[in-house]
Coordinates of C-alpha atoms in Angstrom, one line a residue:
X48 CA 12.6 1.1 13.7
X49 CA 12.6 -2.2 12.0
X50 CA 9.0 -3.6 11.8
X51 CA 8.9 -6.9 13.5
X52 CA 6.4 -8.8 11.1
X53 CA 8.9 -8.1 8.1
X54 CA 11.9 -9.2 10.1
X55 CA 12.3 -12.5 8.6
X56 CA 14.6 -15.5 9.1
X57 CA 18.1 -14.3 7.9
X58 CA 18.7 -17.5 6.4
X59 CA 19.1 -17.0 2.6
X60 CA 15.5 -18.2 1.0
X61 CA 16.2 -20.5 -2.1
X62 CA 14.8 -20.6 -5.0
X63 CA 11.4 -22.6 -5.7
X64 CA 9.4 -23.7 -8.6
X65 CA 6.1 -21.9 -8.2
X66 CA 3.7 -19.5 -10.0
X67 CA 3.6 -15.8 -10.1
X68 CA -0.4 -16.3 -9.6
X69 CA 0.5 -16.8 -5.9
X70 CA 0.4 -13.2 -5.6
X71 CA -2.4 -11.8 -3.4
X72 CA -4.4 -9.7 -4.3
X73 CA -4.4 -11.3 -7.8
X74 CA -3.3 -8.5 -10.4
X75 CA -5.0 -7.5 -13.2
X76 CA -2.6 -9.1 -15.8
X77 CA 0.5 -11.6 -15.2
X78 CA 2.5 -12.8 -18.4
X79 CA 4.9 -15.3 -17.5
X80 CA 8.2 -15.7 -19.7
X81 CA 11.2 -18.0 -19.8
X82 CA 14.2 -17.1 -18.0
X83 CA 15.3 -15.9 -14.8
X84 CA 16.7 -12.4 -13.4
X85 CA 19.5 -13.2 -10.7
X86 CA 20.9 -10.8 -8.2
X87 CA 24.4 -11.0 -7.5
X88 CA 25.9 -9.3 -4.9
X89 CA 24.5 -6.3 -3.3
X90 CA 21.1 -5.1 -4.8
X91 CA 21.3 -1.9 -6.7
X92 CA 18.4 0.5 -7.2
X93 CA 17.8 3.2 -9.4
X94 CA 15.1 5.8 -8.0
X95 CA 14.1 9.7 -7.9
X96 CA 13.6 11.2 -4.6
X97 CA 10.0 10.9 -4.7
X98 CA 10.2 7.1 -3.6
X99 CA 13.3 7.3 -1.1
X100 CA 10.7 6.3 1.9
X101 CA 9.6 3.2 -0.5
X102 CA 13.4 2.3 -1.2
X103 CA 14.0 2.1 2.5
X104 CA 11.2 -0.1 3.2
X105 CA 12.5 -2.3 0.7
X106 CA 16.0 -2.1 1.9
X107 CA 15.0 -3.0 5.3
X108 CA 13.0 -6.0 3.6
X109 CA 16.1 -7.1 1.8
X110 CA 18.6 -6.6 4.7
X111 CA 16.0 -9.1 7.1
X112 CA 15.1 -11.2 4.5
X113 CA 18.4 -12.3 2.4
X114 CA 21.2 -10.6 4.8
X115 CA 21.7 -8.6 1.8
X116 CA 22.6 -4.7 1.1
X117 CA 21.0 -2.1 -1.1
X118 CA 22.6 0.4 -2.8
X119 CA 21.8 3.5 -5.0
X120 CA 23.1 3.5 -8.8
X121 CA 22.3 6.1 -11.3
X122 CA 21.8 3.8 -14.3
X123 CA 21.9 -0.1 -15.2
X124 CA 21.0 -1.0 -11.7
X125 CA 19.3 -4.0 -10.8
X126 CA 15.7 -2.2 -9.9
X127 CA 14.5 0.8 -11.6
X128 CA 11.9 2.9 -10.3
X129 CA 10.5 5.3 -12.5
X130 CA 7.6 8.0 -12.0
X131 CA 4.6 7.5 -14.5
X132 CA 1.1 9.3 -14.3
X133 CA -0.3 8.3 -17.3
X134 CA -1.6 5.0 -15.7
X135 CA -5.3 4.4 -15.1
X136 CA -5.1 5.5 -11.4
X137 CA -2.4 6.6 -8.8
X138 CA -2.2 3.2 -7.2
X139 CA -1.8 1.4 -10.4
X140 CA 1.8 0.1 -11.7
X141 CA 3.5 -1.8 -14.0
X142 CA 6.4 -4.2 -13.3
X143 CA 8.6 -5.8 -15.5
X144 CA 11.3 -8.7 -15.1
X145 CA 13.4 -9.5 -17.7
X146 CA 17.4 -9.8 -18.5
X147 CA 18.0 -6.1 -18.2
X148 CA 16.8 -5.9 -14.5
X149 CA 13.4 -5.1 -12.9
X150 CA 11.6 -2.0 -13.7
X151 CA 8.5 -0.8 -11.8
X152 CA 6.8 2.7 -12.8
X153 CA 3.6 4.6 -11.5
X154 CA 2.7 7.2 -9.3
X155 CA 4.2 7.1 -6.0
X156 CA 1.5 5.0 -4.2
X157 CA 1.7 2.9 -7.6
X158 CA 5.3 2.3 -7.3
X159 CA 5.0 1.5 -3.6
X160 CA 2.6 -1.3 -4.7
X161 CA 4.9 -2.7 -7.6
X162 CA 7.4 -2.9 -4.8
X163 CA 5.3 -4.7 -2.4
X164 CA 4.6 -7.3 -5.2
X165 CA 8.0 -7.3 -6.1
X166 CA 8.4 -8.4 -2.4
X167 CA 6.0 -10.8 -2.7
X168 CA 7.7 -12.7 -5.6
X169 CA 11.0 -12.7 -3.9
X170 CA 9.3 -14.4 -0.9
X171 CA 8.4 -17.3 -3.5
X172 CA 11.4 -17.3 -5.7
X173 CA 14.3 -15.7 -3.4
X174 CA 17.2 -14.1 -5.3
X175 CA 16.3 -15.8 -8.6
X176 CA 13.2 -14.0 -10.0
X177 CA 11.6 -15.2 -13.2
X178 CA 10.7 -13.1 -16.2
X179 CA 7.4 -11.3 -15.8
X180 CA 5.2 -8.5 -17.0
X181 CA 2.5 -7.2 -14.5
X182 CA 0.0 -4.4 -15.1
X183 CA -2.1 -3.9 -11.9
X184 CA -4.5 -1.4 -10.6
X185 CA -7.1 -1.4 -7.7
X186 CA -10.9 -1.9 -8.2
X187 CA -11.8 0.3 -5.4
X188 CA -10.1 2.9 -3.9
X189 CA -11.1 2.3 -0.3
X190 CA -10.0 -1.3 0.9
X191 CA -10.1 -0.8 4.6
X192 CA -9.4 -2.6 7.9
X193 CA -11.3 -1.7 11.3
X194 CA -9.4 -2.1 14.6
X195 CA -11.4 -1.4 18.0
X196 CA -9.1 -0.1 20.4
X197 CA -11.9 1.2 22.5
X198 CA -12.5 -2.0 24.3
X199 CA -9.0 -3.1 24.4
X200 CA -5.8 -1.0 24.3
X201 CA -3.2 -2.5 21.9
X202 CA 0.2 -1.4 22.1
X203 CA 1.9 1.4 19.2
X204 CA 4.5 -1.4 18.3
X205 CA 1.1 -3.8 17.2
X206 CA -0.6 -1.0 15.9
X207 CA 2.3 -0.5 13.6
X208 CA 2.8 -4.1 12.6
X209 CA -1.1 -4.4 11.8
X210 CA -0.6 -1.3 9.6
X211 CA 2.1 -2.8 8.1
X212 CA 0.8 -6.2 7.2
X213 CA -2.3 -4.3 5.9
X214 CA -0.5 -2.4 3.1
X215 CA 1.6 -5.6 2.3
X216 CA -1.6 -7.0 0.8
X217 CA -2.9 -3.6 -0.9
X218 CA -5.3 -2.7 2.2
X219 CA -5.4 1.4 2.2
X220 CA -7.5 2.6 4.9
X221 CA -6.7 1.7 8.9
X222 CA -10.2 2.6 10.5
X223 CA -9.1 3.3 14.2
X224 CA -11.8 2.9 16.4
X225 CA -10.6 5.4 19.2
X226 CA -13.5 5.1 22.1
X227 CA -16.0 3.1 23.7
X228 CA -18.4 2.8 26.9
X229 CA -15.4 0.7 28.3
X230 CA -12.3 3.3 27.6
X231 CA -10.8 6.5 25.8
X232 CA -7.7 6.1 24.0
X233 CA -6.6 9.5 22.6
X234 CA -5.0 12.5 24.2
X235 CA -7.1 15.7 23.9
X236 CA -4.9 18.2 24.9
X237 CA -7.8 20.9 25.4
X238 CA -9.6 18.1 27.9
X239 CA -6.5 16.2 29.9
X240 CA -9.6 14.7 32.0
X241 CA -10.8 12.6 29.1
X242 CA -7.5 10.1 29.7
X243 CA -7.2 10.9 33.2
X244 CA -10.8 9.5 33.9
X245 CA -11.4 7.2 31.1
X246 CA -8.4 5.7 30.0
X247 CA -8.5 2.8 32.3
X248 CA -11.3 0.5 33.9
X249 CA -11.4 -1.8 36.9
X250 CA -12.7 -5.0 35.2
X251 CA -13.7 -6.5 32.0
X252 CA -16.6 -8.7 30.8
X253 CA -15.1 -11.8 29.7
X254 CA -18.0 -13.5 28.4
X255 CA -21.5 -13.4 27.0
X256 CA -22.8 -14.1 30.7
X257 CA -21.2 -11.1 31.9
X258 CA -18.2 -12.8 33.8
X259 CA -15.7 -10.5 35.1
X260 CA -11.7 -10.9 35.2
X261 CA -11.5 -8.5 37.8
X262 CA -8.0 -7.2 36.3
X263 CA -7.8 -3.4 35.7
X264 CA -7.1 -2.6 31.7
X265 CA -6.2 0.4 30.0
X266 CA -4.0 2.7 28.3
X267 CA -4.2 5.7 25.6
X268 CA -2.3 6.9 22.8
X269 CA -0.6 10.0 23.1
X270 CA -0.4 13.0 20.5
X271 CA 3.1 12.4 19.5
X272 CA 2.6 8.5 19.3
X273 CA -0.3 9.1 16.7
X274 CA 1.3 11.7 14.6
X275 CA 4.3 8.9 14.5
X276 CA 2.1 6.3 13.5
X277 CA 0.1 8.6 11.0
X278 CA 3.6 8.9 9.6
X279 CA 4.3 5.4 9.3
X280 CA 1.0 4.9 7.8
X281 CA 1.4 7.5 5.1
X282 CA 5.0 5.8 4.1
X283 CA 2.7 2.8 3.8
X284 CA 0.3 4.3 1.6
X285 CA -2.1 3.9 4.3
X286 CA -4.7 6.5 5.5
X287 CA -6.0 6.3 9.0
X288 CA -9.6 7.2 9.5
X289 CA -10.1 8.1 13.2
X290 CA -13.5 7.1 15.1
X291 CA -14.9 8.8 18.1
X292 CA -18.2 7.8 18.3
X293 CA -20.8 10.2 19.0
X294 CA -23.5 10.6 20.6
X295 CA -23.6 6.7 21.9
X296 CA -21.2 4.6 23.4
X297 CA -20.2 7.7 25.2
X298 CA -20.0 6.4 28.9
X299 CA -16.2 7.0 28.8
X300 CA -17.0 10.6 28.0
X301 CA -19.8 11.2 30.3
X302 CA -17.7 9.4 33.3
X303 CA -15.0 12.5 32.9
X304 CA -17.9 14.8 32.5
X305 CA -21.1 13.7 34.3
X306 CA -23.1 17.1 33.5
X307 CA -23.4 16.2 29.8
X308 CA -25.5 13.5 30.7
X309 CA -29.5 14.1 30.6
X310 CA -29.7 12.3 34.2
X311 CA -26.7 14.0 35.7
X312 CA -25.6 10.8 37.5
X313 CA -22.1 9.9 37.5
X314 CA -21.0 6.8 35.7
X315 CA -17.9 5.2 35.2
X316 CA -15.8 3.3 32.1
X317 CA -18.1 0.6 31.8
X318 CA -17.1 -2.9 32.5
X319 CA -19.6 -4.6 30.6
X320 CA -20.1 -5.2 26.9
X321 CA -23.9 -3.8 26.0
X322 CA -25.6 -0.7 24.5
X323 CA -26.1 1.5 27.2
X324 CA -28.8 4.1 27.5
X325 CA -26.3 6.8 29.4
X326 CA -25.5 8.9 25.7
X327 CA -24.7 12.7 25.5
X328 CA -27.2 15.2 26.1
X329 CA -28.1 16.8 22.9
X330 CA -29.8 20.0 24.2
X331 CA -26.6 20.9 26.7
X332 CA -24.7 23.6 25.2
X333 CA -21.6 22.0 26.6
X334 CA -21.9 19.1 24.8
X335 CA -21.6 20.6 21.3
X336 CA -18.3 22.4 22.5
X337 CA -17.0 19.3 23.6
X338 CA -17.4 17.8 20.4
X339 CA -16.0 20.7 18.7
X340 CA -12.7 20.7 20.9
X341 CA -12.4 16.6 19.9
X342 CA -13.1 16.9 16.2
X343 CA -10.8 19.9 16.2
X344 CA -8.0 17.9 17.8
X345 CA -8.8 14.6 15.3
X346 CA -8.5 17.1 12.7
X347 CA -5.2 18.6 13.7
X348 CA -3.8 15.3 14.3
X349 CA -5.0 12.8 11.4
X350 CA -4.3 14.0 7.9
X351 CA -7.0 11.8 6.0
X352 CA -9.9 13.5 4.0
X353 CA -12.6 11.6 6.6
X354 CA -13.6 12.0 10.2
X355 CA -15.6 8.9 11.2
X356 CA -18.2 10.5 14.0
X357 CA -19.8 6.8 14.5
X358 CA -23.5 7.7 14.9
X359 CA -24.3 3.9 15.6
X360 CA -26.4 2.2 18.5
X361 CA -27.4 5.6 20.5
X362 CA -30.4 5.1 22.7
X363 CA -32.9 7.8 23.0
X364 CA -34.6 6.9 26.0
X365 CA -33.1 10.0 28.5
X366 CA -33.6 12.4 25.6
X367 CA -37.4 11.8 25.5
X368 CA -37.7 12.7 29.4
X369 CA -34.7 15.6 29.4
X370 CA -36.0 19.1 29.6
X371 CA -32.8 20.4 27.5
X372 CA -33.5 17.9 24.8
X373 CA -37.2 18.8 24.6
X374 CA -36.2 22.7 24.7
X375 CA -34.0 22.4 21.8
X376 CA -36.4 19.9 19.8
X377 CA -39.1 22.8 20.3
X378 CA -36.4 25.4 19.3
X379 CA -35.4 23.9 16.0
X380 CA -38.9 22.4 15.4
X381 CA -37.8 18.8 15.8
X382 CA -40.7 16.3 16.2
X383 CA -38.9 13.1 17.4
X384 CA -35.7 12.3 19.0
X385 CA -34.5 10.5 15.8
X386 CA -34.8 14.0 14.4
X387 CA -32.7 15.4 17.2
X388 CA -29.6 12.9 16.3
X389 CA -30.0 13.9 12.8
X390 CA -29.7 17.5 14.2
X391 CA -26.5 16.5 15.8
X392 CA -25.0 14.9 13.1
X393 CA -25.5 17.8 10.7
X394 CA -24.0 19.9 13.3
X395 CA -21.2 17.9 13.2
X396 CA -21.1 17.6 9.5
X397 CA -21.1 21.4 9.2
X398 CA -18.0 21.7 11.5
X399 CA -16.2 19.5 10.2
X400 CA -16.9 20.7 6.7
X401 CA -15.6 24.1 7.9
X402 CA -12.2 22.7 8.7
X403 CA -11.9 21.5 5.0
X404 CA -12.8 17.8 6.1
X405 CA -15.7 15.4 5.9
X406 CA -17.5 13.0 8.4
X407 CA -18.3 9.6 7.9
X408 CA -20.2 7.5 9.9
X409 CA -22.4 4.0 10.3
X410 CA -25.4 3.9 8.5
X411 CA -28.0 5.3 11.9
X412 CA -26.6 8.5 10.2
X413 CA -28.9 8.0 7.5
X414 CA -31.8 8.4 9.8
X415 CA -33.5 11.8 10.0
X416 CA -33.4 12.7 6.6
X417 CA -30.9 15.7 7.2
X418 CA -27.2 14.0 6.3
X419 CA -25.3 16.4 3.8
X420 CA -24.3 15.3 0.5
X421 CA -20.5 15.2 1.3
X422 CA -21.1 13.0 4.3
X423 CA -20.3 9.2 3.7
X424 CA -21.9 6.0 5.2
X425 CA -20.3 2.7 6.2
X426 CA -23.4 0.1 5.4
X427 CA -22.9 -2.1 8.3
X428 CA -26.5 -3.7 9.1
X429 CA -27.1 -4.8 5.8
X430 CA -26.4 -4.2 2.2
X431 CA -29.4 -2.1 1.6
X432 CA -28.3 0.8 4.0
X433 CA -25.8 1.0 1.3
X434 CA -28.0 1.2 -1.7
X435 CA -30.3 3.6 0.2
X436 CA -27.2 6.0 0.9
X437 CA -26.4 5.9 -3.1
X438 CA -29.9 6.6 -3.7
X439 CA -29.5 9.9 -1.9
X440 CA -26.2 11.0 -3.4
X441 CA -24.0 10.0 -0.7
X442 CA -20.8 7.9 -1.0
X443 CA -20.9 4.7 0.5
X444 CA -18.3 2.2 1.9
X445 CA -19.8 -1.4 2.1
X446 CA -19.2 -3.3 5.2
X447 CA -22.1 -5.3 6.0
X448 CA -22.1 -7.7 9.3
X449 CA -22.9 -10.9 7.1
X450 CA -19.5 -10.6 5.4
X451 CA -17.5 -8.3 6.8
X452 CA -17.7 -8.5 10.6
X453 CA -14.7 -10.4 11.4
X454 CA -15.4 -10.4 15.3
X455 CA -17.5 -13.4 14.3
X456 CA -16.4 -17.3 14.6
X457 CA -14.6 -19.1 11.9
X458 CA -15.9 -22.3 12.6
X459 CA -19.0 -23.8 13.9
X460 CA -17.1 -25.9 15.8
X461 CA -16.8 -23.0 18.6
X462 CA -15.2 -25.0 21.5
X463 CA -11.9 -25.4 19.7
X464 CA -12.0 -21.6 18.8
X465 CA -10.7 -18.6 20.6
X466 CA -13.9 -17.0 22.3
X467 CA -15.8 -14.6 20.0
X468 CA -19.0 -12.4 20.1
X469 CA -20.7 -14.9 18.3
X470 CA -21.9 -15.3 14.6
X471 CA -20.2 -17.7 12.1
X472 CA -18.4 -16.1 9.1
X473 CA -16.1 -18.6 7.5
X474 CA -13.4 -17.6 4.7
X475 CA -15.5 -18.8 1.8
X476 CA -18.4 -16.5 2.6
X477 CA -16.0 -13.4 3.3
X478 CA -14.3 -14.4 -0.2
X479 CA -17.9 -14.8 -2.1
X480 CA -19.3 -11.3 -1.2
X481 CA -20.0 -8.8 -3.8
X482 CA -20.3 -5.2 -3.0
X483 CA -22.0 -4.1 -6.2
X484 CA -25.3 -6.1 -7.2
X485 CA -27.3 -5.6 -10.1
X486 CA -29.8 -3.3 -7.9
X487 CA -27.0 -0.5 -8.0
X488 CA -27.4 1.6 -11.4
X489 CA -24.4 3.2 -13.1
X490 CA -24.6 6.3 -11.3
X491 CA -24.8 4.7 -7.9
X492 CA -21.9 2.4 -8.7
X493 CA -19.8 5.3 -8.9
X494 CA -20.7 6.1 -5.3
X495 CA -19.2 3.1 -3.7
X496 CA -16.0 3.9 -2.5
X497 CA -14.6 0.5 -1.3
X498 CA -15.2 -2.3 1.3
X499 CA -14.1 -3.0 4.6
X500 CA -13.6 -5.5 7.4
X501 CA -14.5 -4.9 11.1
X502 CA -12.6 -6.5 14.0
X503 CA -14.8 -5.6 17.2
X504 CA -12.9 -6.5 20.2
X505 CA -15.3 -7.1 23.2
X506 CA -13.6 -10.4 23.3
X507 CA -10.3 -10.1 21.6
X508 CA -7.9 -8.9 24.3
X509 CA -4.4 -9.8 23.0
X510 CA -2.3 -8.8 19.7
X511 CA -2.5 -12.8 19.0
X512 CA -6.0 -13.0 19.1
X513 CA -6.4 -9.8 17.1
X514 CA -3.9 -11.5 14.5
X515 CA -5.9 -14.7 14.6
X516 CA -9.4 -13.2 14.0
X517 CA -7.9 -10.7 11.3
X518 CA -6.0 -13.2 8.9
X519 CA -6.6 -15.0 6.5
X520 CA -10.1 -13.0 6.5
X521 CA -8.9 -9.8 5.5
X522 CA -6.8 -11.3 2.9
X523 CA -10.3 -12.1 1.4
X524 CA -11.3 -8.3 1.8
X525 CA -7.9 -7.4 0.3
X526 CA -8.6 -9.1 -2.8
X527 CA -12.4 -8.1 -3.1
X528 CA -11.2 -4.8 -2.8
X529 CA -8.5 -4.9 -5.1
X530 CA -8.9 -7.5 -7.8
X531 CA -11.5 -7.0 -10.5
X532 CA -14.8 -8.8 -10.2
X533 CA -14.1 -11.2 -13.0
X534 CA -11.0 -12.7 -11.6
X535 CA -12.3 -14.0 -8.2
X536 CA -12.3 -17.7 -7.9
X537 CA -12.3 -19.3 -4.4
X538 CA -10.2 -22.2 -5.1
X539 CA -7.6 -20.4 -7.0
X540 CA -7.6 -17.9 -4.1
X541 CA -7.0 -20.9 -2.0
X542 CA -4.1 -22.1 -3.7
X543 CA -2.6 -18.7 -3.9
X544 CA -2.8 -18.6 0.1
X545 CA -0.9 -21.9 0.3
X546 CA 2.2 -19.8 -0.1
X547 CA 0.9 -16.6 1.4
X548 CA 0.4 -18.2 4.8
X549 CA 3.8 -19.9 4.5
X550 CA 5.2 -16.4 4.4
X551 CA 3.2 -15.2 7.3
X552 CA 3.9 -18.4 9.3
X553 CA 7.7 -17.6 8.5
X554 CA 6.9 -13.7 9.9
X555 CA 5.4 -15.5 13.2
X556 CA 2.1 -14.0 12.4
X557 CA -0.3 -16.2 14.5
X558 CA -3.2 -16.5 11.8
X559 CA -5.9 -18.8 11.9
X560 CA -4.6 -22.3 10.2
X561 CA -7.6 -23.2 7.5
X562 CA -9.0 -26.4 7.0
X563 CA -7.3 -28.7 4.5
X564 CA -8.9 -28.5 1.2
X565 CA -11.1 -31.6 0.5
X566 CA -11.9 -31.8 4.1
X567 CA -15.7 -31.2 4.0
X568 CA -16.2 -32.4 0.0
X569 CA -15.3 -36.0 -0.1
X570 CA -16.2 -38.2 -3.1
X571 CA -18.8 -40.8 -1.7
X572 CA -19.7 -43.7 -3.7
X573 CA -21.6 -46.6 -2.3
X574 CA -21.4 -45.5 1.1
X575 CA -17.7 -44.9 1.1
X576 CA -16.0 -41.0 1.4
X577 CA -13.3 -40.9 -0.4
X578 CA -10.6 -38.2 1.2
X579 CA -8.3 -36.5 -0.9
X580 CA -6.7 -33.8 1.1
X581 CA -4.5 -31.2 0.4
X582 CA -2.4 -28.9 2.6
X583 CA -3.3 -25.6 3.2
X584 CA -0.1 -23.9 3.9
X585 CA 3.1 -24.6 2.1
X586 CA 5.3 -26.9 3.7
X587 CA 2.6 -27.9 6.3
X588 CA 1.7 -31.4 7.5
X589 CA -1.8 -33.2 8.3
X590 CA -2.4 -35.0 11.0
X591 CA -5.6 -37.5 11.3
X592 CA -7.5 -39.8 13.1
X593 CA -10.7 -41.8 12.7
X594 CA -12.1 -42.5 16.3
X595 CA -12.5 -39.1 16.9
X596 CA -9.8 -38.7 19.3
X597 CA -7.4 -35.7 19.3
X598 CA -5.3 -36.1 15.9
X599 CA -2.3 -33.9 17.4
X600 CA -1.5 -36.8 20.0
X601 CA -2.5 -39.7 18.4
X602 CA -3.1 -38.5 14.6
X603 CA -1.6 -40.4 11.7
X604 CA 0.8 -38.4 9.2
X605 CA -1.8 -38.1 5.8
X606 CA 0.6 -39.4 2.9
X607 CA -2.0 -39.8 0.6
X608 CA -5.8 -40.6 -0.5
X609 CA -7.9 -42.4 1.8
X610 CA -11.5 -43.9 2.3
X611 CA -14.0 -44.3 5.1
X612 CA -17.2 -46.4 5.4
X613 CA -20.3 -44.2 5.9
X614 CA -22.3 -45.3 8.9
X615 CA -25.6 -44.3 10.3
X616 CA -24.3 -41.5 12.1
X617 CA -21.5 -40.0 9.3
X618 CA -17.9 -40.6 9.8
X619 CA -15.7 -39.5 12.7
X620 CA -13.0 -38.0 10.9
X621 CA -10.7 -35.2 12.8
X622 CA -7.2 -33.6 11.7
X623 CA -5.1 -31.1 12.7
X624 CA -2.5 -28.9 10.7
X625 CA 1.1 -28.6 11.5
X626 CA 2.8 -25.3 10.4
X627 CA 6.7 -25.5 9.4
X628 CA 7.1 -23.1 12.7
X629 CA 5.6 -26.1 14.6
X630 CA 2.4 -24.7 15.4
X631 CA -1.1 -26.6 15.1
X632 CA -4.4 -26.0 14.0
X633 CA -7.5 -26.3 16.3
X634 CA -8.9 -29.9 15.5
X635 CA -11.2 -30.0 12.4
X636 CA -14.0 -32.3 11.9
X637 CA -15.5 -33.5 8.5
X638 CA -18.9 -32.4 8.4
X639 CA -20.2 -35.3 5.9
X640 CA -22.8 -37.4 7.0

């Protein structure tokens, strides 16, 4: 099956004079040399069988991008792949291009990433590649991206495209959020009633005022489909971490099992986005039996080390008045309902460990003090929770809302942005995040597995909207997770993004088009603002107006620096960016006063 996001235009990509530093994430070491290696005819590849799936993916790329075939050859091939387990990690690789051809070495994951880097070079240079020597390895082992499919069901083909695009930029953990108050998305064969009752809802809240669209929505993934996606991800060095949120965000479970609601009332998959008081009754024996059945099937389907049990935003209101919950608390010597949730987390932890896996959950699972040492924490409410987890000896993934929640708006001028949950998280703020601060001791640093960006989908209801919210902010996350800290430089990142987004535009990925470089920082002298704008995407054009009108329809083509006088109210500069594909950005305004 050919992934749509790597099906490029079939015309040959011509060679361009660019720097290999346009690679993203930025490699550890890049040494350029004079000269080019030119492919002539079919591209020959020498490779041991361990890299066969990587060769297949690369061959598909070459065929789609250059209408060129690849052939296997035992020696003197254009591209030689070699297994080398002596590098600093399984994901490390070396890539050399010289007159002898292209040589990539590493363990299987490392060679895969070396091939992805080669593809980025070919995106820039076509079939005439500059001589270069690259040595590269990731900073963190967990470089994650979460997609919330509980609120909105996304098609299987899009999930594969999303994973493919992740792996292209060396993100390696796909956190798949599969259950919510508003939907149950995974087939559980021992409990078919879950999808039968809760895979569909009758309507959806479309704004923060609670407005309903009165359109049924739903869908779920069969276990056959999921196994196919797991294998697809594995071939691209992406581990899938499934999440079924427990004990909160479980109205969809209670719709199928009202007997597990402390109140006993019948509920239905939710059509509103909020934190609901209806959560699983911990004191009901049937609750843990159902949880074990669900976790057992998740463990059977997914092959990663961790199973995410959620644990966030679970109100305890009904537990306080539930005879069954009170009885369990008395039996176990639990004094508070917070302790009751901690007890449930410990039960799930013990069960998952008995199956040879580990749990990970949102930072609320720290509360209560009973978290096992093998459990990992996703630090989301703030960075402090990650610090607290490492002090207790637990591993942590840093994912704070203020830097890693990509469901937030990307501009303060929200009227021109797709509807979002709120907040403001521009690209430069994401890129500026440093997950390990001076507060972490050396031993605590070792417990930081990595970082993750999260796309919650209360108001993200289509693949195009998901692409727009994800990129380019996920590229900043990719660089933070992969590149060594001392190499981070936002201006350098923006320069490299210019070429990366050009490729994404060619691949028809509807990312958010960044503002022109220089729009918000003109040079001001003697009451005049001097603008020197730079295009944010290679091959794009900037159109601007100075009277507040729409630049897409009334704009002048930017052809060089210009100056505007500052008035009492500032300036009224607006601009839009037109991509090579013809797509326009939202209108952007200079904030200079």
